[in-house]
Tab-separated table of C-alpha atoms in Angstrom:
chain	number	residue	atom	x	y	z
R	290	UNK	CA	-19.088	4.511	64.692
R	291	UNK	CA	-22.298	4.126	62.921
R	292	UNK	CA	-25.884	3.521	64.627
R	293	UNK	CA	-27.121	0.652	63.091
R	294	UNK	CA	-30.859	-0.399	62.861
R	295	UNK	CA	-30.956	-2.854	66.257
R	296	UNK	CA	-29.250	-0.451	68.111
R	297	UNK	CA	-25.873	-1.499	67.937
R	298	UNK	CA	-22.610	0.464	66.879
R	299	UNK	CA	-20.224	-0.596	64.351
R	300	UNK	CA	-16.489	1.483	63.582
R	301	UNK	CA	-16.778	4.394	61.348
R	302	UNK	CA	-16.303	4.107	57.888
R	303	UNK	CA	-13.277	4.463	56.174
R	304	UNK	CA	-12.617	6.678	53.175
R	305	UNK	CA	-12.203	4.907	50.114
R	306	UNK	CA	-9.050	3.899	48.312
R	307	UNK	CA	-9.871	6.256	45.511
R	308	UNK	CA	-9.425	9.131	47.666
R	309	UNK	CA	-5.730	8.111	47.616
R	310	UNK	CA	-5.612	7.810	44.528
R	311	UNK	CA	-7.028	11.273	44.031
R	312	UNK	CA	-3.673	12.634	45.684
R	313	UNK	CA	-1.616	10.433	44.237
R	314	UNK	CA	-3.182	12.013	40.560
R	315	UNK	CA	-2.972	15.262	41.726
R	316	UNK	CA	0.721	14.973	42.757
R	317	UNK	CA	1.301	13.549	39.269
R	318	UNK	CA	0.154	16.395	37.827
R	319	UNK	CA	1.501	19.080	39.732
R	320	UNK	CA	4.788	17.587	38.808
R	321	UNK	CA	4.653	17.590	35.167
R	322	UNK	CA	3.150	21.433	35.656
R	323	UNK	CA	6.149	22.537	37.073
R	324	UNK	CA	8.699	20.683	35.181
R	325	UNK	CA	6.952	22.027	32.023
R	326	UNK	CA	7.399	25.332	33.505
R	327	UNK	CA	10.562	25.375	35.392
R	328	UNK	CA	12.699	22.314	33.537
R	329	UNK	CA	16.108	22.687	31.353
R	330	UNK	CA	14.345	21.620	28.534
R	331	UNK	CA	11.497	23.923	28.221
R	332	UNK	CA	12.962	26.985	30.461
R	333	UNK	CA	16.046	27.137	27.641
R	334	UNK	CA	14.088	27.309	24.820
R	335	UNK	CA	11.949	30.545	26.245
R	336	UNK	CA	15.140	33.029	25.722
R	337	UNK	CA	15.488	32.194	22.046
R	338	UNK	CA	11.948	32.250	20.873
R	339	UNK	CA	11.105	35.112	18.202
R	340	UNK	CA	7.337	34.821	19.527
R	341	UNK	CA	8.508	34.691	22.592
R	342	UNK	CA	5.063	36.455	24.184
R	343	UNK	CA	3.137	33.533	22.793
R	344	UNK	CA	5.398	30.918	24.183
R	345	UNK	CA	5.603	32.185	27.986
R	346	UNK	CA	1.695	32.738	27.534
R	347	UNK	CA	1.451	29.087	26.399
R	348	UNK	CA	3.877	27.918	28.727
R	349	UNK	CA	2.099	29.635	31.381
R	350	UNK	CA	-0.918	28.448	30.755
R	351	UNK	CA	-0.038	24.834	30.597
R	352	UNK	CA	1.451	25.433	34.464
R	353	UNK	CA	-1.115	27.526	35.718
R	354	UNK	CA	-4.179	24.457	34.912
R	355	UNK	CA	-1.777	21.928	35.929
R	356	UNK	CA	-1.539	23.713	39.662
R	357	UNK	CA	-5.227	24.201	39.470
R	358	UNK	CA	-6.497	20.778	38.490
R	359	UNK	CA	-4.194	19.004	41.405
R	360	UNK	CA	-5.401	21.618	44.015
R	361	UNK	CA	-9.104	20.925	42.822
R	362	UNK	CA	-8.384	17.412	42.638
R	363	UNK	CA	-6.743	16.984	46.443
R	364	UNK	CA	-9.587	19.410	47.317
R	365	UNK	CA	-12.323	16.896	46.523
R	366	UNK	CA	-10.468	14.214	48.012
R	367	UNK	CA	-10.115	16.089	51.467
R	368	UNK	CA	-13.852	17.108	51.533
R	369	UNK	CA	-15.340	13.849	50.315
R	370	UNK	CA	-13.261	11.704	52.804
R	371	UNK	CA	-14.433	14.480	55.396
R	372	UNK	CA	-18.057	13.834	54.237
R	373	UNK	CA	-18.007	9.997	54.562
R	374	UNK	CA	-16.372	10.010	58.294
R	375	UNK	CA	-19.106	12.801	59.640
R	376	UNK	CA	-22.047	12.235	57.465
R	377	UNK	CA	-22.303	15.657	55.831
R	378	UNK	CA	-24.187	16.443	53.294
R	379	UNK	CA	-22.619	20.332	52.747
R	380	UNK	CA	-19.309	18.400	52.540
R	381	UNK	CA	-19.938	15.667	49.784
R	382	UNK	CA	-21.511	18.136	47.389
R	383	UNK	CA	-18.691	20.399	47.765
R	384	UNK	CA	-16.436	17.611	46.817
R	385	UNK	CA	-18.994	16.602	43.990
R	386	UNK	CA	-18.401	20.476	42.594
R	387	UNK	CA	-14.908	20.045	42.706
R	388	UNK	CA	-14.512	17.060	41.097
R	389	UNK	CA	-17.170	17.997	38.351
R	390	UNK	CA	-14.980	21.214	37.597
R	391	UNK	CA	-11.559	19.351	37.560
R	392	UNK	CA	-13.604	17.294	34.934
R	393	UNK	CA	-14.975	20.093	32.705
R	394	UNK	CA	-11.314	21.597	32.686
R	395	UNK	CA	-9.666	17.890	31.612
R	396	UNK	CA	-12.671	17.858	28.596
R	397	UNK	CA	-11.213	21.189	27.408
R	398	UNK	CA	-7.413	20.231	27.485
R	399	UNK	CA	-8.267	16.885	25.441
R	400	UNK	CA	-10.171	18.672	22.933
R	401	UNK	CA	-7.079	21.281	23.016
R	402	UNK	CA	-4.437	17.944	22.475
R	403	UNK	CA	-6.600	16.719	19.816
R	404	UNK	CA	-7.949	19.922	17.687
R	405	UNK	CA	-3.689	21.103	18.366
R	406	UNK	CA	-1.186	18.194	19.101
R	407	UNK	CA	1.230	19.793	17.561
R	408	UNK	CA	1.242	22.921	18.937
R	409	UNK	CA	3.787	22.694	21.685
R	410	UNK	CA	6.277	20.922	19.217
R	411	UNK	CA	6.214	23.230	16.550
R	412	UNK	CA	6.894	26.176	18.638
R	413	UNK	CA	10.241	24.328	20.169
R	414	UNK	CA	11.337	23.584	16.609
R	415	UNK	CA	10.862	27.056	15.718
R	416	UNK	CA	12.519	28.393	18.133
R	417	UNK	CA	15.708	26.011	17.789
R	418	UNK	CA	15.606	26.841	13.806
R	419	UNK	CA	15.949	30.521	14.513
R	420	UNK	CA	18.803	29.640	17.204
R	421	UNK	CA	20.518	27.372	14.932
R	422	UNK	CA	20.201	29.997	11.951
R	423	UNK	CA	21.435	33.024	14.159
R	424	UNK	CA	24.489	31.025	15.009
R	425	UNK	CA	25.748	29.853	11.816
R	426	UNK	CA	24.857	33.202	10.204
R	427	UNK	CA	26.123	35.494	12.619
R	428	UNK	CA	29.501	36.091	14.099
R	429	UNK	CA	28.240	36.970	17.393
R	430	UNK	CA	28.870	34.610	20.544
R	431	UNK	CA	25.581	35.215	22.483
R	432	UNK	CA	23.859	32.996	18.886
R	433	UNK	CA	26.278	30.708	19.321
R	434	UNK	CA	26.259	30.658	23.308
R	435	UNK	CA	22.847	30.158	23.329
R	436	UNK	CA	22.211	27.440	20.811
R	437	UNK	CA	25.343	25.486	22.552
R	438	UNK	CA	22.941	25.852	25.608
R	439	UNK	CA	19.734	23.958	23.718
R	440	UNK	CA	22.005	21.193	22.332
R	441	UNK	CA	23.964	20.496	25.933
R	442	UNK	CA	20.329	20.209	27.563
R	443	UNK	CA	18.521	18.056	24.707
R	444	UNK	CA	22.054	16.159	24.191
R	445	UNK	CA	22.127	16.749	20.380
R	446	UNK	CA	24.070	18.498	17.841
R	447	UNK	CA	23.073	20.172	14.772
R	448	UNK	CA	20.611	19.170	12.270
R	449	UNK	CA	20.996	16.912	9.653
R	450	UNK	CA	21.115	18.892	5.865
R	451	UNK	CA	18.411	17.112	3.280
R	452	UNK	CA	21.605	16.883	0.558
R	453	UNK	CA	24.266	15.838	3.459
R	454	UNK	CA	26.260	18.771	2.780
R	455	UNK	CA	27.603	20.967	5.503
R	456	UNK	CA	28.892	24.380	5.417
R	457	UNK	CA	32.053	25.329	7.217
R	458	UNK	CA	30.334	27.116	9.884
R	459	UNK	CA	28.101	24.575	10.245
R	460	UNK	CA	30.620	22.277	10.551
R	461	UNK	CA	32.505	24.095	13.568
R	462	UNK	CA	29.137	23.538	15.647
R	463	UNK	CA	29.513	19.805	16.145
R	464	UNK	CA	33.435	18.373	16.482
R	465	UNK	CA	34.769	15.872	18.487
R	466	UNK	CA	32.229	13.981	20.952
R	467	UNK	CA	29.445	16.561	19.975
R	468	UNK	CA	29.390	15.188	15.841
R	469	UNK	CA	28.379	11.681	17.331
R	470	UNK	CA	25.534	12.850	19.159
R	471	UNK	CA	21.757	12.565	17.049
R	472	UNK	CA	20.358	15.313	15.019
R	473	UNK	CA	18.526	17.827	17.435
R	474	UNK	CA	15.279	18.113	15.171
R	475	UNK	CA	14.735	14.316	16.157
R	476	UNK	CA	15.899	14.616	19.992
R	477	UNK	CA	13.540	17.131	20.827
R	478	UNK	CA	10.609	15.837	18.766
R	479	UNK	CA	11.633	12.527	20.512
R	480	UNK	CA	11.530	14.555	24.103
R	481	UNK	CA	8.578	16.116	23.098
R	482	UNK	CA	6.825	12.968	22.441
R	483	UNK	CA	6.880	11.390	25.374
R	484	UNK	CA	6.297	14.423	27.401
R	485	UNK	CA	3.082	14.649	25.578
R	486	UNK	CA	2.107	10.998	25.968
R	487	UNK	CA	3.199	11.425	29.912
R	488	UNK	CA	0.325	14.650	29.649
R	489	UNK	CA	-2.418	12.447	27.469
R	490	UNK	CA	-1.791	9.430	30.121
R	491	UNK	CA	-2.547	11.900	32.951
R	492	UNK	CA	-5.540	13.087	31.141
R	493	UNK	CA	-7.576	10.123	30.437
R	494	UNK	CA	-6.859	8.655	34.198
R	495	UNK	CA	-8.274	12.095	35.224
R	496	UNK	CA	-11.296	12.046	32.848
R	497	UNK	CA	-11.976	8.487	34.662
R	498	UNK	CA	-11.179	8.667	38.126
R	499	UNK	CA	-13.167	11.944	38.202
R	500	UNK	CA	-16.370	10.351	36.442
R	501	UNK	CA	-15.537	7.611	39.128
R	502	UNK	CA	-15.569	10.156	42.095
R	503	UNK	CA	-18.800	12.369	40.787
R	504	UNK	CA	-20.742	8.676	40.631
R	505	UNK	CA	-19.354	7.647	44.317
R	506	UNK	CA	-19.943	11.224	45.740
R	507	UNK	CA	-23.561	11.452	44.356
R	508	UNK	CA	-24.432	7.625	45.526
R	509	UNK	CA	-22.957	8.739	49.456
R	510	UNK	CA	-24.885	12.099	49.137
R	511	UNK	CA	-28.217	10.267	48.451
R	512	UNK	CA	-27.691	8.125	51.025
R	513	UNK	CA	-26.903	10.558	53.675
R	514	UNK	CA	-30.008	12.601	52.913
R	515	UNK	CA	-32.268	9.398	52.865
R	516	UNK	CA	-31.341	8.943	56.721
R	517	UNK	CA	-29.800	5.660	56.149
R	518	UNK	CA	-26.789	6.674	56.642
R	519	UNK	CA	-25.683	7.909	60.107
R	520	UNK	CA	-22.964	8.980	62.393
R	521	UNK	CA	-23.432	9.088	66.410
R	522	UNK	CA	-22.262	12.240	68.309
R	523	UNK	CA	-19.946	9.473	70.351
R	524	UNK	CA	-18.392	8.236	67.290
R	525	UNK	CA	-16.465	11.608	66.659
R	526	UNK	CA	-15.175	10.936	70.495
R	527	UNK	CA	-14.742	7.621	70.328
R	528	UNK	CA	-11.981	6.694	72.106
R	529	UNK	CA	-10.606	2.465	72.417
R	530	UNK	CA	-12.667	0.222	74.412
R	531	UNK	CA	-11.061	-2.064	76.999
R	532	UNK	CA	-10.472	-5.872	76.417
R	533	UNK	CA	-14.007	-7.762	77.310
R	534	UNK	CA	-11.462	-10.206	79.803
R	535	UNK	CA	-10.358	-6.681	81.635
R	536	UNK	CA	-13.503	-5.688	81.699
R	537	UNK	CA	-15.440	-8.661	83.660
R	538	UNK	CA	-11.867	-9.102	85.901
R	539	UNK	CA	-13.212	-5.323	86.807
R	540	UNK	CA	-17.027	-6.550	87.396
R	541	UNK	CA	-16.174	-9.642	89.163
R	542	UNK	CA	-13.746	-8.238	91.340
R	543	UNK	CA	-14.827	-7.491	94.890
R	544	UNK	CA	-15.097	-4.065	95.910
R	545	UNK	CA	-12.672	-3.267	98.886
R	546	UNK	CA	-13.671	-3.552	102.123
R	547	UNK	CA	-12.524	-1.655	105.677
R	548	UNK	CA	-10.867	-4.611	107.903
R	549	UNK	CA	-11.581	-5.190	111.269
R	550	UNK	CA	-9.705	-3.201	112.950
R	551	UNK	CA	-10.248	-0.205	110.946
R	552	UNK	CA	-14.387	-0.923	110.613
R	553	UNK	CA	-16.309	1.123	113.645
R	554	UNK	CA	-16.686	-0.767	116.680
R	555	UNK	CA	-14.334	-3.568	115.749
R	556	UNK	CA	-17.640	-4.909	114.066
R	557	UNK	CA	-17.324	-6.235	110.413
R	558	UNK	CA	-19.907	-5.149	108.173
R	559	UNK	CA	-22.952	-7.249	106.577
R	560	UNK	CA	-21.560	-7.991	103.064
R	561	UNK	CA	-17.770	-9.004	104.841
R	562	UNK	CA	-19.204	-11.345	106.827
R	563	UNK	CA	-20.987	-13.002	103.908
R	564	UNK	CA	-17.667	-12.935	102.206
R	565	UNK	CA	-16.381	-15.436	105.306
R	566	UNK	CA	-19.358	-17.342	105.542
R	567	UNK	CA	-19.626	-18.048	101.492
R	568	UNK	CA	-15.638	-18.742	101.951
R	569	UNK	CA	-16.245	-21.505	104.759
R	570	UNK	CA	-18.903	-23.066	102.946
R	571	UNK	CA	-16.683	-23.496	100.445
R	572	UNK	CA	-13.645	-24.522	101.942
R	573	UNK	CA	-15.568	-27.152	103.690
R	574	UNK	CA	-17.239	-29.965	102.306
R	575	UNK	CA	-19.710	-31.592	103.316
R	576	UNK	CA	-19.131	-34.780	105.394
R	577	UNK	CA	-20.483	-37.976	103.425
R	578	UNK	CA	-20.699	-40.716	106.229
R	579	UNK	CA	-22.312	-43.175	108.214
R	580	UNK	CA	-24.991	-42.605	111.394
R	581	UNK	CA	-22.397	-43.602	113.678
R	582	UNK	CA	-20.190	-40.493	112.706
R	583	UNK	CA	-22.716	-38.225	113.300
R	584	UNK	CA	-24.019	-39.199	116.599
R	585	UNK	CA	-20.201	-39.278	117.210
R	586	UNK	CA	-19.772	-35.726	116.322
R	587	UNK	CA	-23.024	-34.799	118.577
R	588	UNK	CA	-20.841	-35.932	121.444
């Protein structure tokens, strides 16, 4: 509850909706940090890198700010709700900081996806080349094993020759159901694609929900320190009033009363025999007559 200016209280405030959505962003983006780390497509292609030190470093990267932008992110969102149901000022500026760093990090990944948008996609290309090119060229089965492995998790087969002219052994990759699948350059630059759109999307709704949040948290920490904005001690106890009809039932209900026989002396006390007398008075109305009745009653 809130102590307003005449006195009166009015419910606590909630948190706002875009504290939800705060969670709901971070969650998005602790998903697509661990399937970048941990899923077929990207875990299969980290075996058959030649630079493979430079992919797991990239790779790890890309998980390691994902985890640490959605715990920054839910982080705000905790504190800043925190701040708005008990009025503290500590609390909203530690949410401000939070939110201003998950910011500052998002600014340096979209300068990273525009200065390098290719990055990512060139390195799985590379690495698919040199599997594809170890297969055909040697007679080993851990080449072949291996690039059978990045084809049955992109669903692809092969790559497509700029004259249309196989070799034998290049032929042997892809037979039967395998020849109709597409050309893997395209399927992974295809995969690739919309994984990176899926990562841009969740960058520019972080780069504005977290301009959003700095604004709100600033505005709620301004008003807190300017006094107009309050939150009783009872508030934080405040436990569900009673319905107003209970309540006057309660008031207007007589208190009970020791009978007669149980009162000292046999003797009933002051207020129960005003109970009787204001109960005759009104179970008995007044007479309305004529003279005659009441010299009749005098009798």
């Amino acid at each position: 509850m809130l102590e307003t200016a005449g006195g009166g209280r009015c419910p606590a405030p909630r948190p706002p909706a875009g504290h939800t959505y705060s969670q709901l962003l971070g969650s998005a983006m602790a998903a697509t940090a661990t399937l970048s780390y941990f899923g077929p497509h990207f875990a299969v292609i980290s075996p058959v890198s030649a630079d493979r030190t430079t992919y797991e470093a990239l790779q790890y990267w890309a998980f390691s700010a994902g985890i640490a932008l959605a715990a920054l992110l839910t982080l705000g969102a905790v504190l800043s709700a925190a701040a708005t149901v008990r009025g503290a000022r500590g609390l909203m500026a530690a949410a401000f900081l939070s939110f201003a760093l998950v910011f500052c990090a998002l600014v340096q990944v979209a300068f990273w996806r525009v200065h390098s948008p290719t990055q990512v996609e060139d390195a799985v290309l590379d690495a698919y080349d040199q599997a594809y090119e170890r297969a055909v060229r040697s007679a080993s089965q851990s080449g072949r094993q291996e690039l059978v492995a990045i084809q049955d998790t992109f669903r692809c087969c092969g790559k497509s020759s700029p004259l249309g002219l196989l070799g034998d052994s290049e032929a042997d990759l892809c037979q039967g159901e395998e020849a109709a699948r597409q050309d893997c350059l395209r399927g992974i630059q295809s995969f690739l694609r919309v994984h990176g759109n899926i990562v841009s999307t969740l960058i520019g709704l972080g780069l504005a929900f977290t301009v959003y949040a700095m604004l709100l948290s600033s505005f709620i920490w301004f008003t807190i320190r300017s006094g107009r904005y309050s939150v009783s001690q009872r508030a934080r106890g405040y436990s569900p009033q009673e319905p107003r009809v209970y309540r006057r039932m309660q008031e207007g209900s007589p208190s009970p009363h020791p009978s007669k026989v149980d009162a000292p002396g046999g003797l009933l006390s002051p207020s129960r025999r005003s109970g009787q007398l204001l109960l005759l008075r009104d179970t008995h109305p007044p007479v309305h007559g004529s003279g005659d009745a009441t010299v009749s009653t005098r009798m």
